Short mmCIF file of C-alpha atoms and ligand atoms in Angstrom, two decimals:
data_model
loop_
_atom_site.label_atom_id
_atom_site.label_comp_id
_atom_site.label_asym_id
_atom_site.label_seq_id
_atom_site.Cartn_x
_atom_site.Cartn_y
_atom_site.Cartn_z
CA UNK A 104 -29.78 70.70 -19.85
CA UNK A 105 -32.04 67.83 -18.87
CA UNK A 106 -31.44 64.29 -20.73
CA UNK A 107 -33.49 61.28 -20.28
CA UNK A 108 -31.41 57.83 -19.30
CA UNK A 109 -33.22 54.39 -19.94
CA UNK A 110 -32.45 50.66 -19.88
CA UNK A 111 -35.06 48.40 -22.27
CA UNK A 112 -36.46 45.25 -22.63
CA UNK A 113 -39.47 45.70 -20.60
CA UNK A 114 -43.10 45.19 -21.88
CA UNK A 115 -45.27 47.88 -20.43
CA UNK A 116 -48.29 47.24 -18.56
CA UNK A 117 -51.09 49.50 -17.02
CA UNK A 118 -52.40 52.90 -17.79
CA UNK A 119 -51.76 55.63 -19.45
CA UNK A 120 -53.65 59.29 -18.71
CA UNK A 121 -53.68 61.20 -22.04
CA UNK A 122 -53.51 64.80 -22.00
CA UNK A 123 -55.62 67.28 -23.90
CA UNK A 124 -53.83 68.11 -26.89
CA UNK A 125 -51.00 70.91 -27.56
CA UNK A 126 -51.93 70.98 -31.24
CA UNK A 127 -55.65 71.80 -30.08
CA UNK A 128 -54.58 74.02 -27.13
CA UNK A 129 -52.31 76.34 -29.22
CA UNK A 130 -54.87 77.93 -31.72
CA UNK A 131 -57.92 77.47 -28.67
CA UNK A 132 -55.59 79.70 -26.03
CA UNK A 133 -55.24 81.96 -29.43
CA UNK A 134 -58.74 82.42 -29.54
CA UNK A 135 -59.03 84.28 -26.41
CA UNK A 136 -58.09 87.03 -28.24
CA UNK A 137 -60.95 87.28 -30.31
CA UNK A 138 -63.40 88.41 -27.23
CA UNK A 139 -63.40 89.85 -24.04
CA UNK A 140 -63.83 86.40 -22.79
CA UNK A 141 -63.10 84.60 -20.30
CA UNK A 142 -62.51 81.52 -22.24
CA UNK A 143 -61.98 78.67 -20.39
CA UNK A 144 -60.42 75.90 -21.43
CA UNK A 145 -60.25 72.70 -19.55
CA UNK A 146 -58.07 69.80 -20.07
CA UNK A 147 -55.26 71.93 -20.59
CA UNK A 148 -52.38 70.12 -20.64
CA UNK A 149 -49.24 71.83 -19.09
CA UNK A 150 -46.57 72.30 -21.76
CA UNK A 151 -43.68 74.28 -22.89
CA UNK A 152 -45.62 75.68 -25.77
CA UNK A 153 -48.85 76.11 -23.60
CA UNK A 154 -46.40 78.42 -21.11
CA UNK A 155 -44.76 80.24 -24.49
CA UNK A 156 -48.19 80.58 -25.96
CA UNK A 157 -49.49 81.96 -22.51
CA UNK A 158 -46.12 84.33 -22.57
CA UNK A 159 -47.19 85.49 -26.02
CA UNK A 160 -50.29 86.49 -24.89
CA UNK A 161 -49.99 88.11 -21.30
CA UNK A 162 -47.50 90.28 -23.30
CA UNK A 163 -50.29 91.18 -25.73
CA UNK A 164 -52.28 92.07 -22.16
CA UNK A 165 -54.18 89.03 -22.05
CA UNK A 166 -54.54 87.74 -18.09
CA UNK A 167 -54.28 83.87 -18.82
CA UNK A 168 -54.25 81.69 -15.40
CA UNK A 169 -53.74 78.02 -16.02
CA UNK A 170 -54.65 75.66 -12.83
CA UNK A 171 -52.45 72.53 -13.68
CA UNK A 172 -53.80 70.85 -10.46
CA UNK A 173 -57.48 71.27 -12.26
CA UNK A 174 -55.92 71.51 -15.56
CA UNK A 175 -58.29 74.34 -16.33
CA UNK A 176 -56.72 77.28 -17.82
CA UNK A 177 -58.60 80.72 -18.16
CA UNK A 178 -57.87 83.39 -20.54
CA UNK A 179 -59.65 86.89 -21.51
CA UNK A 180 -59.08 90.61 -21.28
CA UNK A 181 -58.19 93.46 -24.34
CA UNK A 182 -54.85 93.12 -25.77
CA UNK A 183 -52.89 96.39 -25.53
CA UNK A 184 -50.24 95.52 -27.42
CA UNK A 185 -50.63 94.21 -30.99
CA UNK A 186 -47.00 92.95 -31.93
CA UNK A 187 -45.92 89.22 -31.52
CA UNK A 188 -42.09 89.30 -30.89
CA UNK A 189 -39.19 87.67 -32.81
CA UNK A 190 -38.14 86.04 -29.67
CA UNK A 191 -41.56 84.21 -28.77
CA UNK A 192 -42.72 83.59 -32.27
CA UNK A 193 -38.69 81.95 -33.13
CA UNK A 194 -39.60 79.39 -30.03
CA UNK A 195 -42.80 78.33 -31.11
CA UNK A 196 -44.23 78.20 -34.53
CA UNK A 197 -47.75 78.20 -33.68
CA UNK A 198 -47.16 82.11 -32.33
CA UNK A 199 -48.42 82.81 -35.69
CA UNK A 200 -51.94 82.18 -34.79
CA UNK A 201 -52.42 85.13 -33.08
CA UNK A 202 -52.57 87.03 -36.35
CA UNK A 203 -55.78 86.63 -37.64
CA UNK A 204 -57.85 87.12 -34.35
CA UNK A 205 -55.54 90.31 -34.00
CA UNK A 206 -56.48 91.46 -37.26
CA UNK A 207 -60.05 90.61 -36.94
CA UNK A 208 -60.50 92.10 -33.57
CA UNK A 209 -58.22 95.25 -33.32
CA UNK A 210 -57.87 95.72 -37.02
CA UNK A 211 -54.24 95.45 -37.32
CA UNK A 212 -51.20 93.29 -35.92
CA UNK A 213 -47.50 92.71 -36.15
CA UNK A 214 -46.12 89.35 -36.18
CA UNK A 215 -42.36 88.28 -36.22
CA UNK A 216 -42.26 86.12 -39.23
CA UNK A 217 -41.69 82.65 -38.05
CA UNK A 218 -38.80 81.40 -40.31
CA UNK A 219 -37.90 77.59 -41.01
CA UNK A 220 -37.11 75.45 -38.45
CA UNK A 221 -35.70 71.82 -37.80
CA UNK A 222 -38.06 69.81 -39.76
CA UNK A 223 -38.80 72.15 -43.09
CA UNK A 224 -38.51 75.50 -43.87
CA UNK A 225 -42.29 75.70 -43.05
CA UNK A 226 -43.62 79.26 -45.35
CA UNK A 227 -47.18 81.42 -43.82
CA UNK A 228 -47.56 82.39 -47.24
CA UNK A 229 -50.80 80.54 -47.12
CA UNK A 230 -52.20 82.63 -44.18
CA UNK A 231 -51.20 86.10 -45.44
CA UNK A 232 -52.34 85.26 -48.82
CA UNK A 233 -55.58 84.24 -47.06
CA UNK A 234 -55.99 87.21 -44.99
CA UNK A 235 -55.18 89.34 -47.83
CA UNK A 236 -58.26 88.36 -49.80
CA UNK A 237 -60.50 88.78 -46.26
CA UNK A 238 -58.90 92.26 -47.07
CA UNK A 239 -55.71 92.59 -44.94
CA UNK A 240 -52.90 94.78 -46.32
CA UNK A 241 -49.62 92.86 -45.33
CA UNK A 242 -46.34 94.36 -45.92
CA UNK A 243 -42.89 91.96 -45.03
CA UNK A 244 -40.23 94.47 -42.89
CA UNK A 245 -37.51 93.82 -40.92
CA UNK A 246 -38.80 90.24 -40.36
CA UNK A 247 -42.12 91.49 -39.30
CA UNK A 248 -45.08 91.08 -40.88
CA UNK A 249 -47.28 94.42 -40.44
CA UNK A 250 -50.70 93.61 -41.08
CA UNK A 251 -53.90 96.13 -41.41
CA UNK A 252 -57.67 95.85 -42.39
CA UNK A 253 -58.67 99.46 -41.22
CA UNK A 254 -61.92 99.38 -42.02
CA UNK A 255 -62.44 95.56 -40.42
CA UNK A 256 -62.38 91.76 -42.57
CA UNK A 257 -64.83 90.86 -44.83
CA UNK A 258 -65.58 87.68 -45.88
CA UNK A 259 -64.15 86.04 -48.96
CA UNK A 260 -64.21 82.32 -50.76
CA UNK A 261 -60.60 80.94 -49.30
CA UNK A 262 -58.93 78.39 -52.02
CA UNK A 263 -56.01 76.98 -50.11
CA UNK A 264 -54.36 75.27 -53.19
CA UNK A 265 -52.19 73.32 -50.02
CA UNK A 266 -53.82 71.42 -46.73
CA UNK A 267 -52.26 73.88 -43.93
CA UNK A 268 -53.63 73.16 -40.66
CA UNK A 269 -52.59 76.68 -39.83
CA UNK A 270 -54.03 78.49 -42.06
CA UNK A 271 -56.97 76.99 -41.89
CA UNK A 272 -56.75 77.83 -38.24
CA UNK A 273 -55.82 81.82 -38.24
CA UNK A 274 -58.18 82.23 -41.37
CA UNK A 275 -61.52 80.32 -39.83
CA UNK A 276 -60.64 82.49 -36.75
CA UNK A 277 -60.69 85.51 -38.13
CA UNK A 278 -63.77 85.20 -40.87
CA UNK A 279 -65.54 84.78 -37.15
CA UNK A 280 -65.60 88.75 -36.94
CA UNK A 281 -65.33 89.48 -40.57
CA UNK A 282 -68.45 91.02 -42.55
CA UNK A 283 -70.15 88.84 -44.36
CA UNK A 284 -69.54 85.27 -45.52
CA UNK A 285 -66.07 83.44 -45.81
CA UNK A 286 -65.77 80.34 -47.24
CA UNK A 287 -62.45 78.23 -46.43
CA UNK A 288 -62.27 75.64 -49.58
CA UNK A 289 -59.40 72.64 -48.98
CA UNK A 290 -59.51 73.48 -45.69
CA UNK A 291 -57.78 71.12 -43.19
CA UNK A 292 -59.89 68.38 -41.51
CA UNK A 293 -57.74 67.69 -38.44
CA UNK A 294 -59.68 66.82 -35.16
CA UNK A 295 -57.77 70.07 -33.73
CA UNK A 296 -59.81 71.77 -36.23
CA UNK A 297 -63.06 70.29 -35.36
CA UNK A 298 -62.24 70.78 -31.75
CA UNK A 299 -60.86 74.99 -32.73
CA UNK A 300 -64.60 75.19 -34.57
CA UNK A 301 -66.80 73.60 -31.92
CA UNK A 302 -65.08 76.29 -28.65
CA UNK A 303 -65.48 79.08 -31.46
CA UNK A 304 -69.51 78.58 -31.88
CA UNK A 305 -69.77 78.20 -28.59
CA UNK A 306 -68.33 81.69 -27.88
CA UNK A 307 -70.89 82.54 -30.59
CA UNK A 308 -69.24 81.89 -33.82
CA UNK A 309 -71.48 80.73 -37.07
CA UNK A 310 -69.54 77.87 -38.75
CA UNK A 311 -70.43 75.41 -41.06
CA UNK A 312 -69.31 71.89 -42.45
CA UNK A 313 -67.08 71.39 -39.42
CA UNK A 314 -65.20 67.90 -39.98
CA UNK A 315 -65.11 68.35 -43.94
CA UNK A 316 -62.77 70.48 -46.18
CA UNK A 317 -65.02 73.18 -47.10
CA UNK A 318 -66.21 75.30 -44.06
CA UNK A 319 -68.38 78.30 -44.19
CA UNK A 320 -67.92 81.18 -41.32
CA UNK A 321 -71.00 84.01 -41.24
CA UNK A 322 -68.98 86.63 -39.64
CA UNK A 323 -70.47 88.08 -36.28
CA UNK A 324 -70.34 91.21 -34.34
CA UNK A 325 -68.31 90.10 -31.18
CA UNK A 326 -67.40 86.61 -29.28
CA UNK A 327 -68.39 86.06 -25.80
CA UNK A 328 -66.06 83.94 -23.32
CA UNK A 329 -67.25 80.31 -22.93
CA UNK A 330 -66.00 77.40 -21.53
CA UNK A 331 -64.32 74.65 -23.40
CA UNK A 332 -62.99 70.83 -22.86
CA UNK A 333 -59.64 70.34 -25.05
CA UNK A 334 -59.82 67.47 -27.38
CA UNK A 335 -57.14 64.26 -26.00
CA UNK A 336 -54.20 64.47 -27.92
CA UNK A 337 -54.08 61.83 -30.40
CA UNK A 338 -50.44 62.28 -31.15
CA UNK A 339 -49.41 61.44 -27.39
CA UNK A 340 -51.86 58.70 -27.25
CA UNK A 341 -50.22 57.42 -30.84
CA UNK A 342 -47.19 57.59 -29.36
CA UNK A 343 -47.67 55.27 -26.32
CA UNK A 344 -49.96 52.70 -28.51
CA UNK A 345 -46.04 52.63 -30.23
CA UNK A 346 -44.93 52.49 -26.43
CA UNK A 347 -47.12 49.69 -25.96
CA UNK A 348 -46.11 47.72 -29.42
CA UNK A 349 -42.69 48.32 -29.26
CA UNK A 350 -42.39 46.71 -26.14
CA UNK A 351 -44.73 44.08 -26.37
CA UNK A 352 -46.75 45.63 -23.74
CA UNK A 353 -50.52 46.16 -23.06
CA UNK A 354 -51.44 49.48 -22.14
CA UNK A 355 -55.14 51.43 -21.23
CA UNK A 356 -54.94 54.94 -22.92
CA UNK A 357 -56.93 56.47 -20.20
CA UNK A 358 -59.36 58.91 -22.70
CA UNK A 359 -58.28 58.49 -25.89
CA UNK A 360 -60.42 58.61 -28.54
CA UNK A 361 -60.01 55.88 -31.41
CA UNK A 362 -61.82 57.78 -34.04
CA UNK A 363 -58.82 60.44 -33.94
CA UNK A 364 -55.97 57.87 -34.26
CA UNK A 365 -57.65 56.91 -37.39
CA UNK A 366 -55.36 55.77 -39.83
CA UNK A 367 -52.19 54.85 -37.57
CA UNK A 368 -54.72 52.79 -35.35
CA UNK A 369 -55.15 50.88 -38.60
CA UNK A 370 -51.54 51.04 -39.64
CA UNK A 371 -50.80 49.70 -36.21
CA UNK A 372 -52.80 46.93 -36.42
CA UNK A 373 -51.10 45.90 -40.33
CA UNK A 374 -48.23 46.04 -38.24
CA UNK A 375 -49.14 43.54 -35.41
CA UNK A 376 -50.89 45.81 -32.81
CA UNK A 377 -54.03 45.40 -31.14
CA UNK A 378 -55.60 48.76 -31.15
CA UNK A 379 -59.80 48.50 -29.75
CA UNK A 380 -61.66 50.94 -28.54
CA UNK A 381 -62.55 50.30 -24.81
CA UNK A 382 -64.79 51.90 -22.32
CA UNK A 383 -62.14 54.41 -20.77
CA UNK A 384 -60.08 55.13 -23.87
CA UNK A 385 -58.18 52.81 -26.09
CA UNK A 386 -56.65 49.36 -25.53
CA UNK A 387 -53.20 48.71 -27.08
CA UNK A 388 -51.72 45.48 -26.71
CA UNK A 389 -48.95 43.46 -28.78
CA UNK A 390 -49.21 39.57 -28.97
CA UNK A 391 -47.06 38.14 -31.74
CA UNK A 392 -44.36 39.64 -33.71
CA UNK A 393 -44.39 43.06 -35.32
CA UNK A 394 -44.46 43.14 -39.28
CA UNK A 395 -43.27 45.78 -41.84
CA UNK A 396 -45.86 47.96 -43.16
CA UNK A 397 -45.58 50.66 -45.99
CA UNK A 398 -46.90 54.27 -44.93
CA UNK A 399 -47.28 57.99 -46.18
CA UNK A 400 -47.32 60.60 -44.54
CA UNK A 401 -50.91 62.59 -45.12
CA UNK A 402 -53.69 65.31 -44.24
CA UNK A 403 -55.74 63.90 -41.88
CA UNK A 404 -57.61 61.35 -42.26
CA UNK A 405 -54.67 60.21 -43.99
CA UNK A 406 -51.35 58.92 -41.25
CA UNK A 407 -49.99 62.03 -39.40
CA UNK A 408 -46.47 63.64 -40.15
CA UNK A 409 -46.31 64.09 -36.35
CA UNK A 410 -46.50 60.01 -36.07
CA UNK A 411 -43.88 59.28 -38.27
CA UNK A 412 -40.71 59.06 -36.28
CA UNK A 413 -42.55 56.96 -33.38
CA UNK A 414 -43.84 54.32 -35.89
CA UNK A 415 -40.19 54.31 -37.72
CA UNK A 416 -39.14 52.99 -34.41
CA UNK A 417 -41.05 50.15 -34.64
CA UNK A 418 -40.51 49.50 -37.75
CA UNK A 419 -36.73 49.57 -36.81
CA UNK A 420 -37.40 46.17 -34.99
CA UNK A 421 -40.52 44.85 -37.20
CA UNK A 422 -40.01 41.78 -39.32
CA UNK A 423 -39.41 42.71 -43.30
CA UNK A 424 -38.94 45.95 -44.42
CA UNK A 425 -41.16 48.91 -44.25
CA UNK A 426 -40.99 51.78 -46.84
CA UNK A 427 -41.90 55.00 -44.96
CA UNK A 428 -42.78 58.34 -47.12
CA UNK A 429 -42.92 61.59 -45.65
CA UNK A 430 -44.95 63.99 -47.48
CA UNK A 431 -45.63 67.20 -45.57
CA UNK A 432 -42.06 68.15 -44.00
CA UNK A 433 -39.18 68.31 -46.54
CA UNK A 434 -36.92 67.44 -43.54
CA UNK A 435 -38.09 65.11 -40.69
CA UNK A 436 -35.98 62.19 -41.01
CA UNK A 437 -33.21 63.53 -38.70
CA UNK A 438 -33.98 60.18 -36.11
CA UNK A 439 -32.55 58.35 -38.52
CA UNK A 440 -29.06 58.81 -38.18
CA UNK A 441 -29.09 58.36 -34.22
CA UNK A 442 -31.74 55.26 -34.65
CA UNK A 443 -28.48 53.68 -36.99
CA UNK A 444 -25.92 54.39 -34.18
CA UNK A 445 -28.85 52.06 -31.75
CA UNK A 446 -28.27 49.26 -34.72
CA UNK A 447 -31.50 50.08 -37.07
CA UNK A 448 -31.01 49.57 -40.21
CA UNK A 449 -32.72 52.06 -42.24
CA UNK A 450 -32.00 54.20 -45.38
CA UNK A 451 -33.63 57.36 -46.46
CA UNK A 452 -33.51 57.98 -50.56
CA UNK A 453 -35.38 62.10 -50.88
CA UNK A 454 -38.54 61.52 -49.47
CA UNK A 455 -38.99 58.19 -48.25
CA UNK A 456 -36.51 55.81 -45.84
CA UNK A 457 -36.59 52.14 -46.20
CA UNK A 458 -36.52 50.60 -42.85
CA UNK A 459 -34.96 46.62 -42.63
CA UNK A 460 -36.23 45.55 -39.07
CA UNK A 461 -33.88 43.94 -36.84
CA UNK A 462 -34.24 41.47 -34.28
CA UNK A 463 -32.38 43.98 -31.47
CA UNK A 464 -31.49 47.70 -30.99
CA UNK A 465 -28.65 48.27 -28.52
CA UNK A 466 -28.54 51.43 -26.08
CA UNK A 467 -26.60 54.47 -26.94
CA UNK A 468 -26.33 57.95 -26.35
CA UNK A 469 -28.42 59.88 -28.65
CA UNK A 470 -29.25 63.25 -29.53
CA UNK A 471 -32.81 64.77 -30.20
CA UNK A 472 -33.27 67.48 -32.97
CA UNK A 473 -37.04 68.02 -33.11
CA UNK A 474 -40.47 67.06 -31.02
CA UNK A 475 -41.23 63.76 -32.77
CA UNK A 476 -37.53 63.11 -33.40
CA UNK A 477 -37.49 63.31 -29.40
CA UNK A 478 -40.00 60.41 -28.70
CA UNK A 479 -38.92 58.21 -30.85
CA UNK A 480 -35.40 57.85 -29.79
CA UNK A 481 -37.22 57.09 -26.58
CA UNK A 482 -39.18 54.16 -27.78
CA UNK A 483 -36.16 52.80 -29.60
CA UNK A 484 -34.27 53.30 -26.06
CA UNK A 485 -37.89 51.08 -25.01
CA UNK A 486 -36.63 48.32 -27.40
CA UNK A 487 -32.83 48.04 -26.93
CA UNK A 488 -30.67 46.45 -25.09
CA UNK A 489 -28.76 48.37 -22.45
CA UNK A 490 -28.59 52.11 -21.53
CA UNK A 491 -29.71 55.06 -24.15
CA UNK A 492 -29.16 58.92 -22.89
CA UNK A 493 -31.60 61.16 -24.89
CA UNK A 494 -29.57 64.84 -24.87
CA UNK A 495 -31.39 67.67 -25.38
CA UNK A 496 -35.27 67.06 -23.83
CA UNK A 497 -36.07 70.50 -23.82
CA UNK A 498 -37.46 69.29 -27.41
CA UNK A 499 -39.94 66.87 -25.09
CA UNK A 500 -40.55 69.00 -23.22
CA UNK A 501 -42.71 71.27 -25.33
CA UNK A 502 -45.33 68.33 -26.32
CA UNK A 503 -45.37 65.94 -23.80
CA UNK A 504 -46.30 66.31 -19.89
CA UNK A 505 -44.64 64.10 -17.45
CA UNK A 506 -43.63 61.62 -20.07
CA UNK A 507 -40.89 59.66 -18.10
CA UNK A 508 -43.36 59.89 -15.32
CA UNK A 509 -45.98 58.24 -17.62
CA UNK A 510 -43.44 55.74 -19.08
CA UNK A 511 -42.25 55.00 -15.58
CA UNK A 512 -45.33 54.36 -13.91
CA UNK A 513 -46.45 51.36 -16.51
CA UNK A 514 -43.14 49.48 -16.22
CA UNK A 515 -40.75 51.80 -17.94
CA UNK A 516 -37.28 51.48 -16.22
CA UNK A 517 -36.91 55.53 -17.23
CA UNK A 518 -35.48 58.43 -15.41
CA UNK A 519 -34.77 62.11 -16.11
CA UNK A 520 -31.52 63.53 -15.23
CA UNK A 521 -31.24 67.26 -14.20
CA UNK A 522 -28.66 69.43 -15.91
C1 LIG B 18 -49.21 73.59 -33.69
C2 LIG B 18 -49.64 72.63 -34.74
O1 LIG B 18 -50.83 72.34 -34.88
N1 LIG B 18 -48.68 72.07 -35.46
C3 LIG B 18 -49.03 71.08 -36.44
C4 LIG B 18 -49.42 71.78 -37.73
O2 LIG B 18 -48.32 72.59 -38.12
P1 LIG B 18 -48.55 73.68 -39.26
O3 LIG B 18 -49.88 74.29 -39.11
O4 LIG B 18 -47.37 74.58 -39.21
O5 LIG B 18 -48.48 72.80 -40.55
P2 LIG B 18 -49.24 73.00 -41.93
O6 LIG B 18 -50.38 72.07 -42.02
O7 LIG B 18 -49.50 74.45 -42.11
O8 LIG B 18 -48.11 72.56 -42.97
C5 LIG B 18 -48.36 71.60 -43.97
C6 LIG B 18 -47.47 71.87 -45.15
O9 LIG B 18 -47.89 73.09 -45.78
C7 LIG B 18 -46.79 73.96 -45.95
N2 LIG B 18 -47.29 75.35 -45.82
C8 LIG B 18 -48.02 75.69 -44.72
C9 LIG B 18 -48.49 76.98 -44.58
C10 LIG B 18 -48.20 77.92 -45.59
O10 LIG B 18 -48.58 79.09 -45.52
N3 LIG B 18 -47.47 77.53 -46.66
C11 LIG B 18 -47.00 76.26 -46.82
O11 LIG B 18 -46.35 75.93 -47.80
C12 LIG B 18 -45.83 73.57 -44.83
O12 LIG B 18 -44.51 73.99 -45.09
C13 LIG B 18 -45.98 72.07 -44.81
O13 LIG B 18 -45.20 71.52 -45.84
O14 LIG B 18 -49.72 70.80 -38.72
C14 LIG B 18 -48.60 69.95 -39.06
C15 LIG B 18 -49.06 69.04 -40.18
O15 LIG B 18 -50.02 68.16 -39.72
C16 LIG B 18 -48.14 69.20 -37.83
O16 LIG B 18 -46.96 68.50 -38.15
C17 LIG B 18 -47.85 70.16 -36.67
O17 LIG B 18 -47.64 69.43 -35.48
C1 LIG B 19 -44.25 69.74 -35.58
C2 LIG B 19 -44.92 69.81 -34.44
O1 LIG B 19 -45.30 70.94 -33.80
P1 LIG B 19 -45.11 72.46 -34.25
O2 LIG B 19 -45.99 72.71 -35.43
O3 LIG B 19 -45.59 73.22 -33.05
O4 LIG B 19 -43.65 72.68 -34.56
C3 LIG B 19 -45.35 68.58 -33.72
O5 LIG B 19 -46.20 68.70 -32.81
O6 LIG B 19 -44.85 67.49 -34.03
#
């Protein structure tokens, strides 16, 4: 198994390319299924989950081809087999999405139920009770869920009475071919969502109040392919702007857009980081000392769950104390206990951890439980004195492309080691 080995104490300088985004590219690949197609999506950045979600599908009888030299990926075809397997869907939670569009374009589906995983034990009741009122008849067996709407969706009024960027996902896909008019009310307002909404009316989708938390879908007949530019990732670019303030660094991130970093560009800059929009991307630069800020975890536009880890980091080595709350995950604090052994000093009462910054983390070998988790034993490995051995990468490896590439190539002194 491949670990990661780096020495801090370097500030990094230079630029960063930022990929399009796997939390875009997941549900947009799971679109395909909704028409003959082709879809194409470009930007597509080349990912564990993007090769498990393309895995899913060619076993549904989708032909998916992704270019990584172009980064263009095209998908389309008719899926001949309508059941999502236990051992794709247990990899990758966002297998799930291919539910809905089954539903709505074959009538009927079976889906491995996802079960928990690292961070929370992560329910779909909001999807199934979603599809149910679109008319689905969903029946829990053997760890599958069977799913049938013989005589097609139709549309319904949607009350999600939690924000599930799922849900919102596999239910605004499939009111595209239901009959009549759904309305998805608390919907999610991620810039995935946006960016999901935007490639679906271009392959002829009718969707309303994109961006807000109430979006109306007319259903249609049938999709057509179309071609598609995935949104940056703003979770990889969040990370390096943490890359870049951790270290004291100044860093371009080549294509990022500042409107999606949103509330951790201005948590960032509480915290002592320059964060301005430039004309390639973003500009991220650190030039005093970093400062303890309070955050919570939030529905966009409110700071991301998935940016939580990477800014504990630098809160590990921020001046004061920083109370951080995670609200959406029930368990994502498992960094903490390998950011201690690197010398942070931080304590986690239920929901929220109390981080007291210290002046210097020292290297050590640590081990990775989740995505997030991952990174930000990296950028604590950025800040510390001596050598720190992340174990178990595969977890990197299913968000972020090249990453000790990326890190290495600004000033990172960062290698991966084959096992
Ligand atoms: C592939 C992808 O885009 N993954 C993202 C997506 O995950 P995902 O779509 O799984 O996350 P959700 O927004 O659905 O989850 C939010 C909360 O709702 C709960 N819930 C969700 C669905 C449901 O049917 N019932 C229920 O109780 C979850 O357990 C969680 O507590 O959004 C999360 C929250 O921003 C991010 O951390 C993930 O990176
Ligand atoms: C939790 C994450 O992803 P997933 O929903 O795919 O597990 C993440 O991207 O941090």
């Amino acid at each position: 198994m491949d670990r990661i080995r780096l020495r801090g104490g370097r500030p990094l300088r230079g630029s960063i390319p930022i990929g399009g985004a796997k939390n875009a590219a997941l549900p947009l690949m799971a679109a395909a299924l909704l028409s003959e197609g082709p879809l194409v999506l470009t930007n597509a950045p080349a990912l564990d989950d993007t090769r498990t979600m393309a895995g899913l599908l060619a076993q549904h009888g989708l032909s998916v081809e992704h270019d990584t030299i172009a980064r263009t990926m095209t998908l389309g075809g008719t899926a001949t087999n309508l059941v999502a397997p236990y051992d794709l869907v247990r990899k990758m939670r966002a297998s799930v999405l291919v539910l809905g569009p089954l539903l709505a374009r074959y009538g009927e589906a079976k889906v491995s139920l996802p079960g928990g995983c690292a961070i929370g034990t992560r329910p779909v009741d909001l999807h199934l009770k979603g599809l149910e009122e679109m008319g689905a008849k969903i029946d829990l067996d053997s760890g599958y869920m069977n799913a049938t709407a013989p005589g097609g969706l139709r549309g319904a009024k949607v009350f999600f009475t939690q924000v599930s960027v799922g849900a919102t996902e596999n239910l605004l896909m499939a009111a595209t071919l239901a009959d009549g008019m759904t309305e998805l009310v608390n919907a999610a307002r991620e810039p995935e969502i946006d960016d999901l909404a935007h490639c679906l009316i271009a392959m002829g989708a009718k969707i309303e109040g994109i961006g807000t938390d109430r979006l109306r879908i007319e259903g249609v007949k049938a999709l057509h392919g179309a071609t598609h530019p995935i949104v940056p990732d703003r979770i990889e670019a969040g990370t390096f702007a943490c890359a870049a303030g951790i270290t004291g660094g100044e860093v371009l991130l080549e294509g990022a857009k500042l409107e999606h970093l949103g509330t951790v560009a201005r948590v960032l800059r509480e915290a002592g980081v320059e964060v301005e929009e430039a004309p390639r991307g973003v500009v991220v630069k650190r030039l005093s000392g970093l400062r303890g800020v309070d955050v919570m975890t939030e529905p966009f536009p409110g700071f991301a769950t998935d940016m939580q880890a990477q800014f504990m980091a630098l809160m590990a080595v921020a001046e004061g104390a920083s109370m951080i709350t995670e609200t959406i995950f029930e368990n994502r604090f498992m960094h903490v206990p390998e950011m201690n052994r690197m010398g942070a000093r931080i304590n986690v009462h239920g929901s929220s951890a109390i981080v007291r910054g210290v002046s210097r983390l020292s290297g050590a070998p640590v081990m990775a439980t989740d995505l997030r988790a991952s990174v930000s034993l990296i950028l604590a490995g950025l800040a510390a004195g001596g050598e720190t051995i992340v174990n178990r990468v595969y977890h990197l490896d299913r968000g972020y492309e090249r990453l000790e590439a990326k890190l290495a190539a600004v000033g990172a002194d960062i290698e991966r080691l084959p096992g």
